[in-house]
Amino acid sequence: MKVIIDGKVIDAKPESTILEAARKEGVHIPTLCYHKKLSPYGGCRLCIVEVEGIPRLVASCTTPVTEGMVVRTDTEQIKKVRKTIVELILSNHPNECMVCEQNGRCELQDLAYEFGLKEIRFVGEKNVHPIQNQNPLIERDYNKCILCGRCVRMCDEVQGVGAVDFSQRGFHAKIATEYDGVLSCEFCGNCVEVCPVGALTGKISRFKGRSWEAKKTKTICNYCGCGCTIIMHAKDGQVVRVSHSEDTTVNEGCMCVKGKFGFEYINHEDRLKTPLIRKEGKLQETTWEEALGRVAENLARIKKEYGSNSIAGLSSAKCTNEDNYVFQKFMRTVIGTNNVDHCARY
Amino acid sequence: MTKKSSKKKVPGKASGRKAASKSPVSGSRSSAGKKSVRQRKIAARTKARIMVGMGTCGRAAGGVKVFEALEQLLKAGKVKAELEQTGCIGMCSQEVLVDVQLPGRTRVLYGNIKPVKEKHIKVLEQIVEKHLIGNSVVKEHVLGQIRPTDGEKPFDDVPYYEELSFNSAQERIVLRNCGSMDPESIDEYCARDGYKALTKALKEMTPDEVIDEMKLSGLRGRGGAGFPTGLKWGFAAMSKADEKYMICNADEGDPGAFMDRSVLEGDPHSILEGMAIGGYAMGAHTGYIYVRAEYPLAVKRLNIAIAQARERGLLGKNILKSGFDFEIFIKQGAGAFVCGEETALIASIEGKRGMPRPKPPFPANHGLWGKPTNINNVETLANIAPIILKGGAWYAGFGTEKSKGTKVFALAGKISNPGLIEVPMGKPLRDIIYDIGGGCPGGKEFKAVQTGGPSGGCIPASLIDTSVDYESLAQAGAIMGSGGMVVMDENTCMVEMARYFLNFTQEESCGKCVPCRVGTKRMLEILERIVDGKGEEGDVELLKDLGEDIKAASLCGLGQTAPNPVLSTIRYFRDEYDAHIHEKRCPAGVCKALFQYKVEDPFCKMCGLCVKKCPVGAIQGGAKKLAKIMDEKCVKCGVCIEVCPFDAITQIDAREKVEV
């Protein structure tokens, strides 16, 4: 389908929105409420464009392309309106970028920079919300919330939980849990991932390092056989944060509570790094040779004394499918029992 | 099942009209000869009838008490009469209204009957004695008599109701039954040609013909946007789906607007009939009426009407044996203004938060539960039956080239005859404000009129000859809107008025989009600053600039129109803004921060009345001491000015007093 954006003829996919078509061709249109994994919302109004034949400016994130559509994304009016919108958002936003966890990866900050907003024309009431951090993982600072609704849609559309939604209305509209209670959800942290500002942050990562200081390593989550792609952020040899990968991989950029927040064990002092054997009533470090030798010895003895079915094997979800396959094969053929199970069933 | 490929003829009947009189519409008394149902009903009326205006407005004015008082009087047994309630006839200033009709005589309206005072009970006694028994009218309270239509004998020396200045410029199509019949009686509705249009549509017309008739009528949506109804129905009819929905938008929320409420309370069946016809035209079998929970009487009467219509087979399965099924359900809104916006309304019916969503997709393709849905306003639907019955061409005979038919307005504010009126499109504002409304009370000068409610704009006195139609109002910077018309006189501060309306819209913003959520709040704060005497250079420019951006960028109609009252007052009354900002003066003397009270020395007779009456004890003096107002305590309620027998207290600009 042919669409003309800023004078350039573009071949757009039917069904795609103006925003998708424009971005595919590298045309810059600012957004805040748009997220490619979520349904279009049309709330921030930053992506407004002019379409020939439509008297009003339209939100490009919600308007589908039509054959021969003529779109302008950069008229003086559009630039002016976008700037006003960013000013309005900033007029109800704390000016504390210096200590904000999102500093450096904040989409609002980028827009303020893009529009060169050193001062804003509007001064008035700011919403004041208590910081919600009753749980160990996610801190919600709704003073910074811009009501883009990404967290609401992520929780509802992708995660299928619906732990948060809009409440109140007008200037006092806010994101809230049921009856303003504590966050009661799976703590997958996908809301934190899609929050464009510093309203939702992972508590474990707070003040552990600026976004630009961390070395980012794309890797596979080792918690289970799903094999989610994740990005580890490490500063001074310590993992400080895990974020999702934009790549289209098995997890499509989503994570669960373990992948997102369960990284502290890596540098934890209690982490086991060598096998332990109980000697004289005390667990003592040993070598793999000794440990495996002790296991083989005991398995052989028990099998001989009490029979194969006196032994049961329990494997871990952290192992790969291949590991688990080998494990059950070992139990059935070497030990000779069907008593084999997996921790994910408990 | 409902689509018909050709006209259906009723066997053995030559015309549809006769078929109609044989239908359940006329109840069990359908076997009479050529006389119309109405004539038969009139002829059959052997008892006198008293009707009390008991819409919400009538009730608020004491209609229930009047009704009970009349009940008592009739119980006394001197005379027998049917006592009925009716809806709002529109003359708010004359509530409570009582109509009396004797057999064979014209219907006479009495107004201004207040039940609280003993003398008004006397008036009711007089009406019973003189009118019901004595067959003559009580002159002092009579408003007029309805022009005879079925050979009734008129009274001498009683003006015809239709010729009263309030009514002379009116044309009642939507309000045809309001205030003239018992809204809880389906028989009365049927006697006034009720459900004949539905019968005609089902028996004689194909759905396409119904849509063509609507297109011919030129009727445009009366909710405010003015989209042609015929086209809208056509889109919904073209959408293919296993289920479609017809919704009546009765979420009337503009301050000062009561058009829809009056129709729902006064003529609920007309809405059901309009919806059923619409459902037939587009192939919908389910209708929803989304009505405010704050309209309990409307909800009650709708429920009664739906039950009656079901009982008569005018709703439900196989309506009038046509094979067409149509059910109507009521959904009560929880009071959010934004739910009048169609996508927010749909979300609300679905049980979701009432927030608008971007269009496209339009409800005609993807509406309630994702199915094709058509939404019409109450007033639009009340127009359907007469259009089908009398033809689109007849309807198009009213109004202007682009704005056909009539429009109902709720005339309110500083006007002598506030009320509910219906005028043909194209009527000049002057006729409405002076001929119907009687101008501003107390001989005050007319200053401006706000049309279209909080989303509309104000039209100044200099444009009073503006024709009331969609295009002319838009050109003047206002909108037709749903029909609120708030009149302002010389004592209205236009800045304060703009602040009032913006305060309403910003509170009712759903909070979804940034321009509306934060933008209207910031505009309001600037206006609050100005009326508080703290306006700054550049504030007006900032208001204009921000207002234009909000209009351009907002997601739904609420935000797109919210700045209108501010922008239109700046356009026509810039001098008032400048006076507030630069001179710290409110020309209308309304903004409390900008005036003070002063005791004029030679006129004060030291009586001490003001000292006694001041509710906050802000006046010292009295008993032979000159009154002195303590400005820091004064709340500027104006009681002292009202009570001073010597007019010794005057209102002055705040700055003046400082200089003194």
Short mmCIF file of N, CA, C and O in Angstrom, two decimals, chain B residues 10 50 185 194 392 404 487 574 612 622:
data_model
loop_
_atom_site.label_atom_id
_atom_site.label_comp_id
_atom_site.label_asym_id
_atom_site.label_seq_id
_atom_site.Cartn_x
_atom_site.Cartn_y
_atom_site.Cartn_z
N VAL B 10 -50.62 -5.79 3.99
CA VAL B 10 -51.44 -6.52 4.96
C VAL B 10 -52.68 -7.03 4.23
O VAL B 10 -53.40 -6.25 3.62
N ILE B 50 -58.06 16.38 35.33
CA ILE B 50 -57.08 17.34 35.86
C ILE B 50 -55.70 16.72 35.69
O ILE B 50 -55.49 15.56 36.05
N SER B 185 -48.95 6.11 30.57
CA SER B 185 -50.07 5.43 29.91
C SER B 185 -49.75 5.18 28.45
O SER B 185 -49.62 6.12 27.66
N GLY B 194 -49.20 7.20 18.62
CA GLY B 194 -48.04 6.46 19.08
C GLY B 194 -47.97 5.07 18.45
O GLY B 194 -49.00 4.41 18.25
N GLY B 392 -40.11 12.19 5.27
CA GLY B 392 -38.88 12.97 5.39
C GLY B 392 -39.03 14.35 4.79
O GLY B 392 -38.48 15.33 5.31
N LYS B 404 -31.91 20.89 9.08
CA LYS B 404 -33.35 20.68 8.91
C LYS B 404 -34.03 20.46 10.25
O LYS B 404 -33.41 20.03 11.22
N VAL B 487 -28.35 32.23 29.28
CA VAL B 487 -28.38 33.66 28.95
C VAL B 487 -27.67 34.46 30.04
O VAL B 487 -27.81 34.17 31.23
N ARG B 574 -12.56 40.55 25.32
CA ARG B 574 -11.16 40.73 25.69
C ARG B 574 -11.00 41.86 26.70
O ARG B 574 -10.17 41.80 27.60
N LYS B 612 -26.28 43.86 62.42
CA LYS B 612 -27.04 42.72 62.91
C LYS B 612 -27.11 41.60 61.86
O LYS B 612 -27.02 40.43 62.18
N GLY B 622 -23.30 50.81 64.30
CA GLY B 622 -24.70 50.72 64.67
C GLY B 622 -24.92 51.47 65.97
O GLY B 622 -23.96 51.96 66.59
#
